[in-house]
Amino acid sequence: MDNYRTASQHPHYDVIIIGAGASGLYCALTAGRRGRRVLVLDHANKAGKKILMSGGGRCNFTNYFVAPEHFIGSNPHFCKSALSRYPSWEFIGMVEQHKIPYHEREHGQLFCDDSAQDILTMLLDECAAVGVQVRLNTQIDSVQAIENDKKARFQLSTTKALSKKDKQEQKDMANQTNLPQTGYRCESLVVATGGLSIPTMGASGLGYALAQQFNHTLIQTDASLVPFTFTDKIGELIRALAGISIPVIASNERISFKLPLLFTHRGLSGPSMLQLSNYWHIGETISINLLPDIDMTALLLAHKKSHPRQLIRTVLADYTDSGDDSNKLPKKLLVALQTHLWDDIKQTELANIKDERLIELGETLNGWQLKPSGTEGYRTAEVTRGGIKTAEVSSKTMQSNYQDGLYFIGEVLDVTGWLGGYNFQWAWASGFVCGEVV
Ligand code: FDA
């Protein structure tokens, strides 16, 4: 166990990386390959927890089609340099070298065949091969810039991170201040602490606090790639349909995604909703085209002419199915929509329904306007939108504009990727360009 040492005895590293997640480990192995002495510190009891839980346990580790358009942030140009210097095939090459079986799913997404553990093992093996030290269960108490040391620019003070059991024991003890403290010094300090999503997996605001300590600006953070929640009647209707999944076009004024929608007990989820959440702000309306391949207004008006005695549900019966056909809606959904949208005219023949009403109904089926009350928040969000303002960080090296030797990589920065392996690609790319210079 490390004991307290005086400042001059602080163990010295070329590079200390705070955060043994995706970007931190990639940066560590890159710097280690250059012969740098690297220490990775993490308060969690395990490295790469988010890697392990990603992609439903199979880790969507990158995407064949990575472009800056797949990322959002206050400076859309920031990600370009790192992404072009570290394209996805570089990571795929490493995966292949390690003989990790993988497969492509739709939209170029790459997943492990077996387990996300394969990716984590690969990163840890690569780190170990170049002498990177990973120290877990380590709480960072303070970080200070130092000036009178030729080799070191930063001094860190750490204590052992306590488990829940340890914390209780500590509370029970009369003397609560006697935890062994360790200090480290380093030339380069890399902050790779990720975002705020899933606090139970080790997420914390330390990265943001350190950025502020060194005068950086934060762009407001929010849960993203996250399901929407609804209250009132719409909430009830959605919850009653839990389990139904249909292909839709989900959109707002900024963007549109043709992807599946999933009704859940908490609201609306599925890839279309997660993607749209990256572009959504509280109070805004979203639009869902339930039958993306059919012009429902034209269809209803045509049927009024050709079959004036028909009811709306008879017209829609041809577009009802329990399968995964984008031209059809599950019966249960149609029944619920009828109750919600055209209950008053459900027994009325088409001939007796005004054109305006049919147009309104057609437009609703092709663009259901919904106002989410919110999202499920950081508890289930895959990422955190916002973060450290990228205008104050070098896009080539990830170094702070304000403090020599201080770097920020991965999700802690104001760079958020789409669903589909883009967030890991950003972690690898930003970790790589930083690891090349620290
Ligand atoms: P990351 O979160 O990986 O690592 C941060 C590290 O810092 C953690 O180890 C943490 O313990 C440590 N840390 C935090 N605070 C600390 C402190 N105070 N002291 C010390 N250490 C501290 N992306 C993708 O591309 N494909 C996918 O399939 C998925 N799937 C997915 C599923 C789920 C459920 C989630 C929550 C997220 C995803 N993601 C994803 C997103 C992806 O996991 C995420 O963008 C990257 O892990 C970000 O990498 P970072 O290195 O920035 O942070």
Short mmCIF file of C-alpha atoms and ligand atoms in Angstrom, two decimals:
data_model
loop_
_atom_site.label_atom_id
_atom_site.label_comp_id
_atom_site.label_asym_id
_atom_site.label_seq_id
_atom_site.Cartn_x
_atom_site.Cartn_y
_atom_site.Cartn_z
CA MET A 1 0.00 0.00 0.00
CA ASP A 2 1.19 3.51 -0.79
CA ASN A 3 1.96 5.61 2.25
CA TYR A 4 2.06 9.35 2.50
CA ARG A 5 5.32 10.76 1.19
CA THR A 6 6.79 14.19 1.17
CA ALA A 7 6.54 16.23 -2.01
CA SER A 8 10.06 15.36 -3.19
CA GLN A 9 9.28 11.65 -2.78
CA HIS A 10 6.12 11.72 -4.88
CA PRO A 11 6.33 8.98 -7.51
CA HIS A 12 6.86 10.63 -10.87
CA TYR A 13 5.25 9.64 -14.16
CA ASP A 14 5.57 11.15 -17.61
CA VAL A 15 1.83 10.90 -18.04
CA ILE A 16 -1.03 10.46 -15.59
CA ILE A 17 -4.45 9.75 -17.04
CA ILE A 18 -7.52 10.15 -14.84
CA GLY A 19 -10.14 7.64 -16.03
CA ALA A 20 -9.59 4.02 -17.10
CA GLY A 21 -12.42 4.09 -19.62
CA ALA A 22 -12.42 3.95 -23.38
CA SER A 23 -10.49 7.14 -24.15
CA GLY A 24 -8.16 6.89 -21.14
CA LEU A 25 -7.03 3.36 -21.94
CA TYR A 26 -6.54 4.17 -25.62
CA CYS A 27 -4.48 7.24 -24.78
CA ALA A 28 -2.46 5.19 -22.28
CA LEU A 29 -1.52 2.45 -24.72
CA THR A 30 -0.63 5.03 -27.41
CA ALA A 31 1.65 6.99 -25.05
CA GLY A 32 3.06 3.74 -23.61
CA ARG A 33 4.06 2.61 -27.11
CA ARG A 34 6.14 5.78 -27.39
CA GLY A 35 8.05 4.73 -24.31
CA ARG A 36 6.33 7.12 -21.93
CA ARG A 37 5.86 6.09 -18.28
CA VAL A 38 2.10 6.09 -17.91
CA LEU A 39 -0.13 5.74 -14.86
CA VAL A 40 -3.92 5.48 -15.21
CA LEU A 41 -5.97 6.28 -12.10
CA ASP A 42 -9.65 5.44 -11.63
CA HIS A 43 -11.93 5.57 -8.61
CA ALA A 44 -13.95 2.56 -9.82
CA ASN A 45 -13.13 -0.99 -8.79
CA LYS A 46 -12.92 -2.10 -12.42
CA ALA A 47 -11.59 -0.53 -15.62
CA GLY A 48 -13.83 0.09 -18.63
CA LYS A 49 -17.21 -0.53 -17.01
CA LYS A 50 -19.07 1.30 -19.79
CA ILE A 51 -17.28 -0.70 -22.44
CA LEU A 52 -18.55 -3.85 -20.76
CA MET A 53 -22.18 -2.71 -20.68
CA SER A 54 -22.13 -1.18 -24.16
CA GLY A 55 -23.99 -2.48 -27.18
CA GLY A 56 -26.10 -4.80 -25.02
CA GLY A 57 -22.88 -6.51 -23.83
CA ARG A 58 -21.45 -6.81 -27.37
CA CYS A 59 -19.90 -3.33 -27.66
CA ASN A 60 -20.69 -1.42 -30.85
CA PHE A 61 -17.01 -0.46 -30.95
CA THR A 62 -17.00 1.64 -34.14
CA ASN A 63 -18.73 2.24 -37.46
CA TYR A 64 -17.61 1.79 -41.07
CA PHE A 65 -18.99 5.21 -41.98
CA VAL A 66 -17.61 7.85 -39.62
CA ALA A 67 -17.99 11.51 -40.62
CA PRO A 68 -18.02 14.77 -38.65
CA GLU A 69 -21.77 15.04 -39.40
CA HIS A 70 -22.32 12.18 -36.96
CA PHE A 71 -21.20 14.38 -34.07
CA ILE A 72 -22.76 17.36 -32.34
CA GLY A 73 -21.18 20.07 -30.22
CA SER A 74 -20.91 23.83 -30.06
CA ASN A 75 -17.96 23.70 -32.50
CA PRO A 76 -18.82 21.13 -35.22
CA HIS A 77 -15.33 21.41 -36.77
CA PHE A 78 -13.47 20.38 -33.61
CA CYS A 79 -13.74 16.62 -34.10
CA LYS A 80 -12.52 16.65 -37.73
CA SER A 81 -8.77 16.56 -37.17
CA ALA A 82 -8.74 13.64 -34.69
CA LEU A 83 -11.28 11.64 -36.67
CA SER A 84 -9.28 11.98 -39.87
CA ARG A 85 -5.99 11.10 -38.18
CA TYR A 86 -7.53 8.07 -36.49
CA PRO A 87 -10.16 6.59 -38.82
CA SER A 88 -12.27 3.62 -37.80
CA TRP A 89 -10.21 1.12 -39.80
CA GLU A 90 -7.28 1.75 -37.43
CA PHE A 91 -9.32 0.38 -34.55
CA ILE A 92 -10.77 -2.41 -36.71
CA GLY A 93 -7.18 -3.37 -37.55
CA MET A 94 -6.36 -3.74 -33.86
CA VAL A 95 -9.50 -5.79 -33.28
CA GLU A 96 -8.50 -8.10 -36.14
CA GLN A 97 -4.93 -8.37 -34.88
CA HIS A 98 -6.35 -9.61 -31.58
CA LYS A 99 -8.53 -12.08 -33.51
CA ILE A 100 -11.69 -10.73 -31.93
CA PRO A 101 -14.68 -11.99 -33.94
CA TYR A 102 -17.04 -9.18 -34.97
CA HIS A 103 -19.90 -8.49 -37.34
CA GLU A 104 -21.53 -5.60 -39.14
CA ARG A 105 -25.12 -4.63 -38.41
CA GLU A 106 -27.20 -2.10 -40.34
CA HIS A 107 -25.79 1.38 -41.00
CA GLY A 108 -22.20 0.14 -40.73
CA GLN A 109 -22.28 -0.56 -36.99
CA LEU A 110 -19.62 -3.05 -35.82
CA PHE A 111 -20.25 -5.32 -32.82
CA CYS A 112 -18.31 -8.12 -31.14
CA ASP A 113 -19.69 -11.57 -31.95
CA ASP A 114 -19.09 -12.76 -28.40
CA SER A 115 -18.63 -10.14 -25.72
CA ALA A 116 -17.62 -6.55 -25.00
CA GLN A 117 -15.08 -8.10 -22.62
CA ASP A 118 -12.98 -8.91 -25.73
CA ILE A 119 -12.51 -5.18 -26.40
CA LEU A 120 -11.64 -4.38 -22.80
CA THR A 121 -9.21 -7.31 -22.59
CA MET A 122 -7.55 -6.12 -25.81
CA LEU A 123 -7.08 -2.58 -24.43
CA LEU A 124 -5.76 -3.80 -21.07
CA ASP A 125 -3.39 -6.29 -22.76
CA GLU A 126 -2.05 -3.56 -25.05
CA CYS A 127 -1.56 -1.30 -22.02
CA ALA A 128 0.21 -4.04 -20.05
CA ALA A 129 2.47 -4.85 -23.04
CA VAL A 130 3.92 -1.33 -22.97
CA GLY A 131 4.20 -1.08 -19.19
CA VAL A 132 1.17 1.13 -18.48
CA GLN A 133 0.15 0.94 -14.83
CA VAL A 134 -3.56 1.01 -14.01
CA ARG A 135 -4.48 1.85 -10.43
CA LEU A 136 -8.13 1.38 -9.50
CA ASN A 137 -10.08 2.31 -6.32
CA THR A 138 -8.24 5.63 -6.30
CA GLN A 139 -10.00 8.82 -5.36
CA ILE A 140 -8.47 12.03 -6.71
CA ASP A 141 -8.56 14.57 -3.88
CA SER A 142 -6.71 17.43 -5.52
CA VAL A 143 -4.74 18.41 -8.59
CA GLN A 144 -2.27 21.26 -8.51
CA ALA A 145 -0.10 22.81 -11.15
CA ILE A 146 3.51 23.12 -9.94
CA GLU A 147 6.19 25.44 -11.19
CA ASN A 148 9.48 24.70 -9.50
CA ASP A 149 9.97 21.13 -10.71
CA LYS A 150 11.85 20.75 -14.01
CA LYS A 151 10.22 17.44 -14.88
CA ALA A 152 6.75 17.71 -13.40
CA ARG A 153 3.97 20.15 -14.05
CA PHE A 154 1.25 18.61 -11.85
CA GLN A 155 0.90 17.13 -8.41
CA LEU A 156 -2.04 14.89 -7.54
CA SER A 157 -3.18 13.92 -4.10
CA THR A 158 -5.20 10.71 -3.87
CA THR A 159 -6.75 8.40 -1.30
CA LYS A 160 -8.14 4.91 -1.56
CA ALA A 161 -11.69 5.08 -2.95
CA LEU A 162 -13.99 3.48 -0.43
CA SER A 163 -16.51 0.77 -1.20
CA LYS A 164 -19.97 1.11 0.40
CA LYS A 165 -18.86 -1.33 3.11
CA ASP A 166 -15.61 0.55 3.71
CA LYS A 167 -17.55 3.81 3.95
CA GLN A 168 -19.84 2.42 6.64
CA GLU A 169 -16.85 1.10 8.60
CA GLN A 170 -15.17 4.45 8.24
CA LYS A 171 -18.27 6.23 9.52
CA ASP A 172 -18.39 3.92 12.50
CA MET A 173 -14.79 4.69 13.41
CA ALA A 174 -14.11 7.58 15.73
CA ASN A 175 -11.17 8.89 13.71
CA GLN A 176 -12.36 9.52 10.16
CA THR A 177 -9.40 11.42 8.84
CA ASN A 178 -6.66 8.85 8.85
CA LEU A 179 -6.93 7.41 5.34
CA PRO A 180 -3.57 6.76 3.70
CA GLN A 181 -2.85 9.54 1.24
CA THR A 182 -0.68 9.26 -1.83
CA GLY A 183 0.81 11.93 -4.00
CA TYR A 184 1.93 11.66 -7.63
CA ARG A 185 3.73 14.04 -9.93
CA CYS A 186 3.58 14.07 -13.70
CA GLU A 187 4.59 16.05 -16.71
CA SER A 188 1.34 15.57 -18.64
CA LEU A 189 -2.07 15.18 -17.08
CA VAL A 190 -4.91 13.76 -19.17
CA VAL A 191 -8.51 14.08 -17.99
CA ALA A 192 -10.54 11.17 -19.39
CA THR A 193 -13.35 11.01 -16.85
CA GLY A 194 -16.24 10.71 -19.33
CA GLY A 195 -19.72 12.17 -18.86
CA LEU A 196 -22.38 12.04 -16.18
CA SER A 197 -24.53 9.21 -17.50
CA ILE A 198 -25.04 6.08 -15.42
CA PRO A 199 -23.56 7.28 -12.10
CA THR A 200 -23.64 3.71 -10.78
CA MET A 201 -20.94 2.85 -13.35
CA GLY A 202 -18.49 5.42 -11.96
CA ALA A 203 -19.59 8.60 -13.73
CA SER A 204 -18.66 11.78 -11.86
CA GLY A 205 -18.26 15.49 -12.47
CA LEU A 206 -14.54 15.52 -11.62
CA GLY A 207 -13.48 16.26 -15.20
CA TYR A 208 -15.72 19.32 -15.35
CA ALA A 209 -14.49 20.52 -11.95
CA LEU A 210 -10.85 20.18 -13.05
CA ALA A 211 -11.61 22.04 -16.27
CA GLN A 212 -13.13 24.89 -14.28
CA GLN A 213 -10.18 24.87 -11.89
CA PHE A 214 -8.00 25.68 -14.90
CA ASN A 215 -10.39 28.39 -16.16
CA HIS A 216 -12.17 26.38 -18.85
CA THR A 217 -15.76 27.08 -19.79
CA LEU A 218 -18.44 24.38 -19.64
CA ILE A 219 -21.19 24.00 -22.21
CA GLN A 220 -24.35 23.03 -20.35
CA THR A 221 -24.58 19.26 -19.95
CA ASP A 222 -27.66 17.13 -20.48
CA ALA A 223 -28.58 13.45 -20.74
CA SER A 224 -28.55 12.34 -24.37
CA LEU A 225 -29.10 9.20 -26.45
CA VAL A 226 -31.90 8.67 -23.97
CA PRO A 227 -35.61 7.65 -24.12
CA PHE A 228 -38.37 10.28 -23.92
CA THR A 229 -40.98 10.37 -21.15
CA PHE A 230 -44.58 11.60 -21.38
CA THR A 231 -47.28 12.55 -18.91
CA ASP A 232 -51.08 12.83 -19.15
CA LYS A 233 -53.21 10.97 -21.71
CA ILE A 234 -50.40 10.49 -24.22
CA GLY A 235 -48.26 8.95 -21.47
CA GLU A 236 -51.05 6.50 -20.66
CA LEU A 237 -51.58 5.62 -24.31
CA ILE A 238 -47.86 5.02 -24.84
CA ARG A 239 -47.50 2.89 -21.71
CA ALA A 240 -50.48 0.74 -22.75
CA LEU A 241 -48.60 -0.10 -25.95
CA ALA A 242 -45.36 -1.15 -24.20
CA GLY A 243 -43.44 -3.74 -26.18
CA ILE A 244 -44.59 -2.61 -29.65
CA SER A 245 -41.79 -1.71 -32.07
CA ILE A 246 -42.37 -0.13 -35.50
CA PRO A 247 -40.21 1.51 -38.14
CA VAL A 248 -40.88 5.27 -38.25
CA ILE A 249 -39.39 8.54 -39.37
CA ALA A 250 -38.77 10.60 -36.24
CA SER A 251 -37.92 14.24 -36.75
CA ASN A 252 -37.81 17.81 -35.54
CA GLU A 253 -36.84 21.02 -37.37
CA ARG A 254 -33.17 20.07 -37.21
CA ILE A 255 -32.94 16.41 -38.18
CA SER A 256 -34.81 13.28 -39.23
CA PHE A 257 -34.12 9.58 -38.58
CA LYS A 258 -35.77 6.57 -40.28
CA LEU A 259 -35.31 3.96 -37.59
CA PRO A 260 -37.37 1.77 -35.22
CA LEU A 261 -39.51 3.24 -32.44
CA LEU A 262 -40.19 1.26 -29.25
CA PHE A 263 -43.12 1.87 -26.90
CA THR A 264 -42.09 1.17 -23.30
CA HIS A 265 -43.61 1.32 -19.80
CA ARG A 266 -41.78 4.61 -19.30
CA GLY A 267 -42.26 6.31 -22.69
CA LEU A 268 -40.78 6.17 -26.19
CA SER A 269 -37.44 4.53 -26.87
CA GLY A 270 -35.72 2.63 -29.69
CA PRO A 271 -32.97 3.91 -32.01
CA SER A 272 -35.14 6.64 -33.61
CA MET A 273 -35.91 8.23 -30.25
CA LEU A 274 -32.36 7.92 -28.87
CA GLN A 275 -30.95 9.56 -32.01
CA LEU A 276 -33.52 12.35 -31.90
CA SER A 277 -32.78 13.01 -28.22
CA ASN A 278 -29.30 14.29 -29.24
CA TYR A 279 -31.10 17.13 -31.04
CA TRP A 280 -33.95 17.76 -28.59
CA HIS A 281 -34.38 20.41 -25.89
CA ILE A 282 -36.99 20.54 -23.15
CA GLY A 283 -40.29 22.02 -24.30
CA GLU A 284 -39.81 21.07 -27.97
CA THR A 285 -42.21 18.96 -30.03
CA ILE A 286 -41.16 15.86 -31.94
CA SER A 287 -42.85 14.45 -35.03
CA ILE A 288 -43.35 10.74 -35.74
CA ASN A 289 -44.32 9.44 -39.17
CA LEU A 290 -46.05 6.16 -38.28
CA LEU A 291 -46.41 4.99 -41.90
CA PRO A 292 -43.31 6.44 -43.56
CA ASP A 293 -43.85 4.86 -46.97
CA ILE A 294 -47.50 5.87 -47.51
CA ASP A 295 -49.06 9.28 -48.10
CA MET A 296 -51.99 8.81 -45.73
CA THR A 297 -53.78 12.03 -46.71
CA ALA A 298 -53.84 11.06 -50.39
CA LEU A 299 -54.93 7.54 -49.46
CA LEU A 300 -57.87 8.64 -47.29
CA LEU A 301 -59.08 11.17 -49.88
CA ALA A 302 -58.81 8.61 -52.68
CA HIS A 303 -60.80 6.08 -50.65
CA LYS A 304 -63.47 8.68 -49.95
CA LYS A 305 -63.98 8.91 -53.73
CA SER A 306 -63.69 5.23 -54.59
CA HIS A 307 -65.38 3.69 -51.50
CA PRO A 308 -67.57 6.43 -49.94
CA ARG A 309 -69.45 3.94 -47.67
CA GLN A 310 -66.27 2.67 -45.97
CA LEU A 311 -65.23 3.49 -42.39
CA ILE A 312 -61.74 4.76 -41.59
CA ARG A 313 -60.82 1.55 -39.81
CA THR A 314 -61.80 -0.45 -42.91
CA VAL A 315 -59.44 1.65 -45.02
CA LEU A 316 -56.69 1.20 -42.48
CA ALA A 317 -57.35 -2.54 -42.12
CA ASP A 318 -55.21 -3.06 -45.23
CA TYR A 319 -52.36 -1.37 -43.38
CA THR A 320 -52.65 -3.40 -40.21
CA ASP A 321 -50.27 -6.17 -39.34
CA SER A 322 -48.46 -7.67 -36.41
CA GLY A 323 -45.18 -7.97 -38.32
CA ASP A 324 -42.25 -5.63 -38.96
CA ASP A 325 -43.55 -4.10 -42.21
CA SER A 326 -43.05 -0.37 -42.60
CA ASN A 327 -46.29 -0.20 -44.60
CA LYS A 328 -48.35 -1.63 -41.74
CA LEU A 329 -49.23 -0.82 -38.14
CA PRO A 330 -49.83 -3.39 -35.38
CA LYS A 331 -53.58 -3.81 -34.69
CA LYS A 332 -53.22 -2.87 -31.02
CA LEU A 333 -51.58 0.42 -32.01
CA LEU A 334 -54.28 1.19 -34.57
CA VAL A 335 -57.05 0.57 -32.02
CA ALA A 336 -55.32 2.87 -29.53
CA LEU A 337 -54.79 5.56 -32.17
CA GLN A 338 -58.45 5.36 -33.16
CA THR A 339 -59.51 5.98 -29.55
CA HIS A 340 -57.11 8.88 -29.35
CA LEU A 341 -57.42 10.47 -32.80
CA TRP A 342 -60.75 9.72 -34.49
CA ASP A 343 -63.07 8.23 -31.89
CA ASP A 344 -65.85 10.71 -32.76
CA ILE A 345 -65.96 9.62 -36.41
CA LYS A 346 -65.16 5.95 -36.04
CA GLN A 347 -68.70 4.95 -37.14
CA THR A 348 -68.98 7.64 -39.83
CA GLU A 349 -68.79 6.69 -43.49
CA LEU A 350 -65.99 8.42 -45.44
CA ALA A 351 -68.50 10.29 -47.61
CA ASN A 352 -69.78 12.07 -44.51
CA ILE A 353 -66.36 13.13 -43.18
CA LYS A 354 -65.15 16.53 -44.35
CA ASP A 355 -61.99 16.55 -46.49
CA GLU A 356 -60.31 18.84 -43.95
CA ARG A 357 -60.76 16.24 -41.23
CA LEU A 358 -59.34 13.47 -43.43
CA ILE A 359 -56.39 15.70 -44.34
CA GLU A 360 -55.80 16.42 -40.66
CA LEU A 361 -55.93 12.72 -39.83
CA GLY A 362 -53.62 11.78 -42.72
CA GLU A 363 -51.14 14.43 -41.63
CA THR A 364 -51.24 13.14 -38.06
CA LEU A 365 -50.53 9.57 -39.14
CA ASN A 366 -47.61 10.84 -41.24
CA GLY A 367 -46.47 13.28 -38.56
CA TRP A 368 -47.80 12.62 -35.07
CA GLN A 369 -46.84 15.71 -33.03
CA LEU A 370 -45.80 14.84 -29.49
CA LYS A 371 -44.35 16.96 -26.72
CA PRO A 372 -42.19 14.85 -24.38
CA SER A 373 -42.34 15.93 -20.75
CA GLY A 374 -38.65 15.08 -20.47
CA THR A 375 -36.22 12.19 -20.80
CA GLU A 376 -35.22 9.32 -18.55
CA GLY A 377 -32.16 11.39 -17.62
CA TYR A 378 -28.65 10.34 -16.71
CA ARG A 379 -29.91 7.14 -15.08
CA THR A 380 -30.28 5.46 -18.49
CA ALA A 381 -28.69 7.90 -20.95
CA GLU A 382 -25.90 6.47 -23.09
CA VAL A 383 -24.05 9.77 -23.21
CA THR A 384 -23.80 13.29 -21.85
CA ARG A 385 -24.31 16.12 -24.30
CA GLY A 386 -22.28 19.31 -23.69
CA GLY A 387 -19.14 19.40 -21.56
CA ILE A 388 -15.81 21.19 -21.80
CA LYS A 389 -15.92 23.92 -24.45
CA THR A 390 -13.83 22.75 -27.38
CA ALA A 391 -12.86 26.26 -28.52
CA GLU A 392 -10.53 26.29 -25.51
CA VAL A 393 -8.78 23.00 -26.38
CA SER A 394 -6.44 22.15 -29.29
CA SER A 395 -8.25 19.97 -31.84
CA LYS A 396 -4.90 18.47 -32.90
CA THR A 397 -3.58 17.42 -29.49
CA MET A 398 -6.49 17.90 -27.03
CA GLN A 399 -4.23 20.16 -24.93
CA SER A 400 -5.79 22.94 -22.87
CA ASN A 401 -5.31 26.42 -24.28
CA TYR A 402 -4.84 27.68 -20.72
CA GLN A 403 -2.54 25.17 -19.03
CA ASP A 404 0.48 23.52 -20.64
CA GLY A 405 0.53 19.78 -20.12
CA LEU A 406 -3.18 19.48 -19.35
CA TYR A 407 -5.32 17.49 -21.81
CA PHE A 408 -9.01 16.53 -22.11
CA ILE A 409 -10.21 13.54 -24.15
CA GLY A 410 -13.38 11.53 -24.80
CA GLU A 411 -16.88 12.31 -23.63
CA VAL A 412 -15.87 14.94 -21.05
CA LEU A 413 -15.45 17.29 -24.02
CA ASP A 414 -18.40 18.93 -25.76
CA VAL A 415 -18.42 16.30 -28.52
CA THR A 416 -21.37 13.91 -28.69
CA GLY A 417 -21.75 11.19 -31.30
CA TRP A 418 -24.80 9.54 -32.79
CA LEU A 419 -25.87 6.11 -31.75
CA GLY A 420 -23.96 3.49 -33.75
CA GLY A 421 -20.38 3.22 -32.44
CA TYR A 422 -19.54 6.90 -32.96
CA ASN A 423 -18.98 7.72 -29.30
CA PHE A 424 -16.39 4.98 -28.96
CA GLN A 425 -14.76 6.12 -32.21
CA TRP A 426 -14.45 9.60 -30.69
CA ALA A 427 -12.95 8.08 -27.51
CA TRP A 428 -10.35 6.11 -29.52
CA ALA A 429 -9.54 9.02 -31.87
CA SER A 430 -9.21 11.71 -29.20
CA GLY A 431 -7.25 9.27 -27.01
CA PHE A 432 -4.93 8.49 -29.90
CA VAL A 433 -4.06 12.06 -30.93
CA CYS A 434 -3.44 12.94 -27.31
CA GLY A 435 -1.38 9.79 -26.66
CA GLU A 436 0.86 10.77 -29.59
CA VAL A 437 1.97 14.00 -27.92
CA VAL A 438 1.85 13.58 -24.13
P1 FDA B 1 -15.79 6.45 -19.91
O1 FDA B 1 -17.10 6.65 -19.27
O2 FDA B 1 -15.61 5.27 -20.79
O3 FDA B 1 -14.64 6.40 -18.81
C1 FDA B 1 -14.54 7.35 -17.78
C2 FDA B 1 -13.74 6.73 -16.66
O4 FDA B 1 -13.44 7.75 -15.72
C3 FDA B 1 -14.52 5.65 -15.91
O5 FDA B 1 -13.75 4.50 -15.80
C4 FDA B 1 -14.81 6.29 -14.56
O6 FDA B 1 -14.85 5.36 -13.50
C5 FDA B 1 -13.64 7.25 -14.42
N1 FDA B 1 -13.94 8.35 -13.51
C6 FDA B 1 -15.02 9.15 -13.51
N2 FDA B 1 -14.97 10.01 -12.49
C7 FDA B 1 -13.81 9.75 -11.83
C8 FDA B 1 -13.21 10.29 -10.66
N3 FDA B 1 -13.81 11.26 -9.95
N4 FDA B 1 -12.03 9.79 -10.25
C9 FDA B 1 -11.42 8.79 -10.93
N5 FDA B 1 -11.94 8.22 -12.04
C10 FDA B 1 -13.14 8.71 -12.49
N6 FDA B 1 -20.86 4.12 -27.35
C11 FDA B 1 -20.62 3.50 -28.53
O7 FDA B 1 -19.91 4.05 -29.36
N7 FDA B 1 -21.14 2.25 -28.77
C12 FDA B 1 -21.93 1.59 -27.89
O8 FDA B 1 -22.32 0.44 -28.10
C13 FDA B 1 -22.24 2.27 -26.67
N8 FDA B 1 -23.08 1.69 -25.76
C14 FDA B 1 -23.31 2.32 -24.56
C15 FDA B 1 -24.17 1.71 -23.64
C16 FDA B 1 -24.41 2.31 -22.41
C17 FDA B 1 -25.38 1.70 -21.45
C18 FDA B 1 -23.73 3.52 -22.08
C19 FDA B 1 -23.92 4.17 -20.73
C20 FDA B 1 -22.89 4.12 -22.99
C21 FDA B 1 -22.68 3.54 -24.25
N9 FDA B 1 -21.86 4.14 -25.20
C22 FDA B 1 -21.65 3.51 -26.41
C23 FDA B 1 -21.16 5.43 -24.92
C24 FDA B 1 -19.70 5.13 -24.54
O9 FDA B 1 -19.68 4.15 -23.52
C25 FDA B 1 -19.01 6.40 -24.03
O10 FDA B 1 -19.22 7.46 -24.93
C26 FDA B 1 -17.50 6.16 -23.86
O11 FDA B 1 -17.30 5.14 -22.90
C27 FDA B 1 -16.82 7.45 -23.40
O12 FDA B 1 -15.47 7.17 -23.13
P2 FDA B 1 -14.67 8.03 -22.04
O13 FDA B 1 -13.34 7.43 -21.95
O14 FDA B 1 -14.80 9.45 -22.35
O15 FDA B 1 -15.50 7.80 -20.71
#
